[in-house]
């Protein structure tokens, strides 16, 4: 190989920043570099196994996949070698010199300055290879891609540059050679390294081998023996999910979760099941404790790791769970799907549909169990993923009831915004004769809590669900009912008290008779802004509120749709008035038509404000109100 073939290149800006961080600050949890490099090697072997399915010519190693870790205490070197897929020259430059992943920027943003925490973030954002520079001041990578003849050598001191040159390598795979820094020499000690491998890599399905320890008298028989060390496995090397549940410790499950999810926190719960019968598969599903940074990107990573007969097929197989369970992590290993299965096939495969149905039930059951057995964990789950689960009833009609029992709401029962009350608890506390489950939707909790629409209900001691998540109105329209009780939006349709509440009906009738003249005058002034004006018994302290017809879109949903750029058909609300309110009594007696009009407009504008909507013409509202204030102070 000639000197000209060595190419020196600069790291990309993002990569440089990250490297700087690795080198200068993340030194409190050094050993994670080994977890990251072994994890990369194991992924590369999975990829090789998969590539062989399509192209049997690549089957160099047949069944002899392994990762070898070797240390040299004298030279202060640790080497991690795999016989996986390897990388071409271009891939090396792309993968190890550039960080094109969107995760990197997010990673940088999430850094807290706390080294321990920050180093744990590394794995999660898929920048694992760079953790080499926590312990090494010189890193070499010799790699040869399966199916290619030439190998590549990549080397860097982790500053600004790296070099790439041609190399030879006996067979495909990758060798990473770390020249340890003086404060990381412990990783040239094979016992230390063994213990780290056991800790992090027991569940990896590929054997991680280290040379058999030489006995003390090995110096006597120098020669052939030393050249070919005996490699023995350090880890268990059996895919965790293929083992029987009773043989797996909680710690092993936890370590495996961290491996599949790149999360550094323990999961809230998991479920491991082997299904036999018409369809045969094993699933291992985890409910995380934390939301990933891309939970809200529709394109974000989701889905399970798919294996077919223990062969890794793909990451993020999202066809096995519905969208509203996208927070679930784990593994699915099917015995029935073809090894050459593609995403396209997964999209329209009956087996996939049945597995999806079964896994969905399993997750929902897991959540029900958590809700009853580990209420505190469930609260944490709800605060993190509740909004996602709320998408469920719309997406998954069959499981609507199951999902509805998992929902939690803030209600008028408590003074706090936290969502803790289940629909079952609501129903249990319903007042005598109460037929419906009431809710009010607003932009935020305070607006919902203080909404005029629920005044009479509150007064009568009837509980109301206070909804302020964006999906809430949509959720309610898909739920329709719970336990045979209709869900009623307090701002929709007419309300004449509960069915058994005769006094409310009578009061409403009396109000209708008493207010005929007033209503007519008000409609004359406000007719262009409202559909109708009518008296109501739903208000006790506010003078007026706005409602829409039962079948119409509520004010909150309308705002959301408009904000999303949707053209909405214009619609006029109904203005409901509380004729017992002093302002309406005063209005009824107002002889001056101009002042009547001003007052009526102000009342309507206030009703718009109270539901959390914006006024179309706020300046006119202010000037009308000020006019009245001036008149008042003149008296
Ligand atoms: P991640 O593994 O999370 O993608 P890394 O920074 O650890 O991030 O690695 C970047 C990429 O480099 C990997 O996605 C993979 O394509 C490639 N790579 C790293 N190590 C190996 C290896 N041992 N064999 C083959 N490819 C590798």
XYZ file of C-alpha atoms in Angstrom, residues 1-417:
417
model
C 0.000 0.000 0.000
C 1.373 3.392 -0.937
C 1.420 6.522 1.161
C -0.796 8.332 -1.354
C -3.591 5.908 -0.615
C -3.850 7.346 2.897
C -6.469 10.009 2.972
C -6.754 12.505 5.821
C -10.193 13.888 6.442
C -11.800 16.250 8.948
C -14.607 15.222 11.215
C -17.930 16.902 10.645
C -18.692 19.766 13.001
C -21.243 17.825 15.018
C -18.919 14.852 15.287
C -16.151 17.147 16.444
C -18.271 18.628 19.194
C -19.299 15.205 20.333
C -15.752 13.933 20.318
C -14.610 16.894 22.299
C -17.271 16.081 24.838
C -16.253 12.437 25.013
C -12.638 13.249 25.462
C -12.891 16.048 27.953
C -15.886 15.417 30.093
C -17.378 11.949 30.023
C -14.880 10.135 32.156
C -16.902 9.122 35.197
C -18.466 6.037 33.630
C -15.661 4.872 31.378
C -16.598 1.212 31.059
C -19.643 1.909 28.866
C -17.358 2.079 25.819
C -17.125 -1.698 25.946
C -20.868 -2.143 26.049
C -21.189 0.142 23.004
C -18.495 -1.574 20.948
C -19.769 -5.071 21.745
C -23.272 -3.947 20.920
C -22.048 -2.635 17.533
C -20.214 -5.906 16.877
C -23.315 -7.906 17.736
C -25.435 -5.745 15.403
C -22.872 -6.266 12.634
C -23.123 -10.038 13.104
C -26.926 -9.861 13.030
C -26.635 -7.982 9.757
C -24.280 -10.562 8.319
C -26.619 -13.378 9.277
C -29.423 -11.557 7.546
C -27.361 -10.802 4.428
C -26.553 -14.492 4.032
C -30.257 -15.254 3.650
C -30.341 -13.192 0.464
C -26.883 -14.133 -0.797
C -25.568 -17.486 0.314
C -22.222 -16.708 -1.297
C -21.512 -14.551 1.764
C -21.710 -17.518 4.099
C -18.012 -17.466 4.995
C -18.385 -18.286 8.665
C -21.529 -20.375 8.511
C -22.333 -20.865 12.173
C -19.124 -19.638 13.677
C -20.145 -16.129 14.615
C -18.269 -14.642 17.527
C -16.888 -11.478 19.035
C -13.341 -11.592 20.322
C -12.018 -9.249 22.963
C -8.315 -9.278 23.671
C -6.135 -7.221 25.963
C -2.442 -6.483 25.971
C -1.341 -5.244 29.375
C 2.112 -4.314 28.173
C 1.112 -2.325 25.137
C -1.980 -0.949 26.900
C -4.292 -2.073 24.177
C -7.754 -3.575 24.043
C -9.091 -5.053 20.812
C -12.684 -5.868 19.885
C -13.015 -8.049 16.823
C -16.126 -9.344 15.071
C -16.821 -11.458 11.982
C -19.912 -9.468 11.070
C -20.908 -7.524 7.993
C -17.966 -5.094 8.018
C -17.855 -1.722 6.267
C -16.757 -0.503 2.864
C -14.436 2.495 2.627
C -17.353 4.841 1.988
C -19.318 3.380 4.864
C -16.430 3.856 7.248
C -16.160 7.500 6.270
C -19.907 7.981 6.585
C -20.453 6.025 9.761
C -17.404 7.012 11.732
C -16.634 10.481 10.398
C -20.027 12.006 10.002
C -22.960 12.042 12.284
C -25.832 12.569 9.959
C -28.330 11.290 12.437
C -31.012 13.647 13.609
C -30.487 12.264 17.082
C -27.189 14.061 17.523
C -28.606 17.546 17.757
C -31.173 16.292 20.237
C -28.398 14.587 22.177
C -26.465 17.823 22.424
C -29.555 19.634 23.646
C -30.241 17.104 26.352
C -26.807 17.225 27.915
C -27.160 18.312 31.485
C -23.544 18.936 32.377
C -23.789 16.081 34.869
C -21.207 13.626 33.591
C -22.776 10.476 34.883
C -26.130 11.299 33.372
C -24.623 12.549 30.138
C -22.566 9.455 29.576
C -25.713 7.369 29.932
C -27.310 9.378 27.181
C -24.624 8.334 24.723
C -25.991 4.916 23.907
C -29.507 6.191 23.575
C -28.626 8.541 20.775
C -26.748 6.069 18.682
C -23.349 7.691 18.923
C -21.834 4.714 20.639
C -18.642 4.293 18.647
C -17.303 7.666 19.747
C -17.324 6.500 23.341
C -14.037 4.777 22.398
C -12.382 8.115 22.896
C -13.344 8.197 26.558
C -10.651 5.599 27.168
C -8.388 5.762 24.112
C -6.159 8.447 22.675
C -5.658 6.521 19.454
C -8.339 4.386 17.819
C -7.840 2.121 14.830
C -10.549 0.305 12.926
C -9.722 -2.398 10.395
C -12.774 -3.479 8.526
C -13.732 -5.472 5.459
C -17.191 -5.607 4.084
C -18.709 -9.008 3.357
C -18.476 -9.694 -0.358
C -15.643 -7.196 -0.950
C -11.976 -7.986 -1.353
C -10.354 -4.832 0.004
C -10.268 -3.844 3.631
C -10.021 -0.321 5.063
C -8.049 1.075 7.939
C -9.534 4.038 9.782
C -7.503 5.762 12.471
C -7.906 8.814 14.613
C -6.620 10.469 17.742
C -10.067 11.941 18.197
C -9.003 15.517 17.645
C -10.019 17.057 14.346
C -9.099 14.454 11.828
C -9.083 10.837 10.889
C -7.215 8.934 8.207
C -8.444 6.216 5.884
C -6.231 3.856 3.969
C -6.317 0.531 2.226
C -5.579 -2.509 4.322
C -5.725 -6.256 4.174
C -7.904 -8.420 6.340
C -8.319 -12.132 6.073
C -12.096 -12.192 6.050
C -15.014 -9.849 6.484
C -15.682 -8.188 9.798
C -14.354 -5.372 11.921
C -11.534 -5.007 14.410
C -11.448 -2.005 16.715
C -8.101 -1.378 18.401
C -7.990 1.037 21.304
C -4.698 2.488 22.556
C -5.637 3.241 26.119
C -5.037 6.544 27.842
C -2.984 6.445 30.994
C -6.065 6.885 33.192
C -7.843 3.995 31.480
C -5.198 1.322 31.645
C -7.482 -0.833 33.778
C -9.094 -1.932 30.495
C -5.903 -3.682 29.464
C -6.466 -5.999 32.408
C -8.310 -9.083 31.258
C -10.069 -9.717 34.577
C -11.429 -6.221 34.684
C -12.630 -6.555 31.104
C -14.237 -9.931 31.799
C -16.325 -8.493 34.601
C -17.508 -5.605 32.425
C -18.509 -8.000 29.648
C -20.468 -10.173 32.065
C -22.200 -7.124 33.387
C -23.335 -5.721 30.070
C -23.282 -8.459 27.490
C -24.611 -11.616 29.046
C -27.836 -11.431 27.056
C -26.138 -10.865 23.698
C -26.854 -13.868 21.533
C -23.352 -14.032 20.047
C -20.540 -15.481 22.129
C -18.079 -12.879 23.368
C -14.771 -14.737 23.619
C -11.583 -13.943 25.466
C -8.310 -15.900 25.444
C -8.085 -18.564 28.092
C -5.990 -17.253 30.964
C -2.451 -18.634 30.709
C -1.366 -20.551 33.751
C 1.735 -19.297 35.552
C 4.160 -21.724 33.909
C 3.119 -20.857 30.380
C 6.469 -19.221 29.807
C 8.058 -22.642 29.774
C 6.327 -23.808 26.660
C 6.788 -20.773 24.475
C 6.050 -21.049 20.775
C 3.058 -22.495 18.982
C 0.833 -22.406 22.086
C 1.183 -18.675 22.492
C 0.466 -17.879 18.872
C -2.927 -19.542 19.004
C -4.692 -18.751 22.236
C -7.636 -20.810 23.310
C -10.730 -18.635 23.025
C -13.468 -19.268 25.556
C -16.833 -17.561 25.887
C -17.311 -15.025 28.657
C -21.038 -14.404 28.296
C -24.049 -16.681 28.335
C -24.535 -16.173 24.553
C -28.064 -17.361 24.285
C -30.773 -15.005 23.060
C -32.523 -14.073 26.278
C -36.064 -14.509 25.002
C -35.414 -18.121 23.977
C -34.720 -19.047 27.569
C -37.440 -20.078 29.961
C -38.948 -17.314 32.080
C -38.113 -19.067 35.315
C -34.408 -19.127 34.405
C -34.137 -15.418 33.774
C -33.437 -13.021 36.614
C -34.933 -9.545 36.823
C -31.449 -8.109 36.383
C -31.081 -9.963 33.102
C -34.399 -8.624 31.867
C -33.340 -5.122 32.861
C -29.995 -5.410 31.087
C -31.692 -6.764 27.996
C -34.153 -3.888 28.002
C -31.275 -1.426 28.000
C -29.768 -3.260 25.075
C -32.892 -3.170 22.892
C -34.107 0.277 23.877
C -30.873 2.213 24.347
C -32.628 3.593 27.409
C -30.568 4.007 30.541
C -33.445 3.783 32.972
C -35.222 0.625 34.032
C -38.560 -0.100 32.366
C -41.804 0.106 34.332
C -42.898 -3.383 33.389
C -42.332 -6.261 30.977
C -44.077 -9.337 29.642
C -42.355 -12.385 28.187
C -44.433 -15.016 26.410
C -43.903 -17.977 24.153
C -46.989 -18.767 22.094
C -47.509 -22.180 20.568
C -50.273 -23.519 18.385
C -51.416 -22.297 14.994
C -48.949 -19.452 15.175
C -45.694 -19.831 17.005
C -43.840 -16.860 18.297
C -42.113 -15.444 21.331
C -42.557 -11.874 22.430
C -40.758 -9.870 25.055
C -42.391 -6.481 25.535
C -41.325 -3.602 27.756
C -43.119 -0.482 28.947
C -40.463 2.227 29.324
C -40.389 4.693 32.149
C -39.257 7.657 30.089
C -40.485 9.061 26.809
C -37.912 8.901 24.000
C -36.948 12.258 22.552
C -38.798 11.470 19.320
C -42.117 10.255 20.745
C -43.892 13.053 18.916
C -42.204 12.709 15.561
C -44.625 10.676 13.488
C -41.552 9.346 11.699
C -39.709 8.635 14.927
C -38.320 5.226 15.797
C -40.926 2.782 16.998
C -41.801 -0.866 16.760
C -40.204 -4.104 17.835
C -37.000 -5.842 16.850
C -38.127 -8.617 14.536
C -36.452 -12.021 14.486
C -37.504 -15.030 12.463
C -36.386 -18.303 13.998
C -33.807 -16.466 16.045
C -32.333 -14.683 13.041
C -32.404 -10.933 13.281
C -34.532 -9.479 10.471
C -35.119 -5.800 11.201
C -35.305 -3.038 13.745
C -38.420 -0.964 14.157
C -40.909 -3.451 12.753
C -43.857 -1.195 13.473
C -46.513 -3.532 12.045
C -46.817 -5.580 15.206
C -48.325 -2.905 17.396
C -50.822 -0.118 16.755
C -49.655 3.488 16.616
C -51.111 4.311 20.025
C -48.787 1.746 21.628
C -45.702 3.148 19.891
C -43.914 3.588 23.224
C -43.595 -0.189 23.686
C -40.105 -1.649 23.141
C -39.058 -5.221 22.726
C -38.543 -8.246 20.568
C -40.754 -10.470 18.475
C -39.379 -13.797 17.266
C -41.676 -15.608 14.834
C -41.384 -19.218 13.736
C -43.818 -18.844 10.840
C -42.782 -15.797 8.847
C -40.398 -16.380 5.941
C -36.782 -15.430 6.553
C -36.810 -13.115 3.567
C -39.772 -11.174 4.891
C -39.815 -7.488 3.897
C -41.653 -4.477 5.247
C -44.023 -4.685 2.294
C -44.932 -8.274 3.114
C -45.461 -7.374 6.753
C -47.970 -4.727 5.773
C -50.441 -7.179 4.336
C -49.943 -10.456 6.056
C -52.634 -12.227 8.005
C -50.209 -13.743 10.459
C -48.906 -10.290 11.221
C -52.462 -9.105 11.843
C -53.165 -11.907 14.306
C -49.886 -11.380 16.101
C -50.627 -7.663 16.264
C -54.054 -8.383 17.779
C -52.569 -10.670 20.405
C -49.681 -8.343 21.287
C -52.068 -5.392 21.600
C -54.170 -7.316 24.116
C -51.040 -8.347 25.947
C -49.867 -4.750 26.327
C -53.303 -3.564 27.430
C -53.444 -6.373 30.007
C -49.991 -5.478 31.202
C -51.169 -1.887 31.704
C -54.347 -2.987 33.529
C -52.267 -5.094 35.832
C -49.879 -2.243 36.478
C -52.807 0.080 37.207
C -54.153 -2.244 39.890
C -50.934 -3.713 41.299
C -48.421 -0.884 40.926
C -50.552 2.268 41.085
C -47.565 4.577 41.499
C -45.859 3.171 38.432
C -49.103 3.496 36.537
C -49.329 7.161 37.499
C -45.866 7.666 36.098
C -46.814 5.773 32.970
C -49.928 7.866 32.569
C -48.107 11.171 32.992
C -45.575 10.118 30.350
C -47.622 8.191 27.800
C -51.279 8.862 28.685
C -51.656 11.318 25.827
C -50.486 8.657 23.377
C -52.834 6.032 24.787
C -55.678 8.520 24.353
C -55.295 8.046 20.603
C -56.398 4.443 21.156
C -60.194 4.506 21.020
C -60.115 6.257 17.641
C -57.533 3.899 16.167
C -58.660 0.626 17.676
C -62.407 0.182 17.907
C -62.250 -3.438 19.080
C -60.290 -2.603 22.189
C -62.190 0.590 22.952
C -63.562 -0.682 26.243
C -60.260 -2.017 27.491
C -58.561 1.242 26.653
C -61.307 3.317 28.244
C -60.741 1.589 31.557
C -57.092 2.653 31.387
C -57.827 6.343 30.883
C -57.279 8.820 33.692
C -58.710 12.326 34.035
C -58.526 15.474 36.073
C -61.962 16.246 37.497
C -63.763 18.767 39.680
C -63.191 16.330 42.564
C -59.636 17.573 43.101
C -58.103 20.958 42.846
C -55.086 19.719 40.900
C -54.421 19.368 37.184
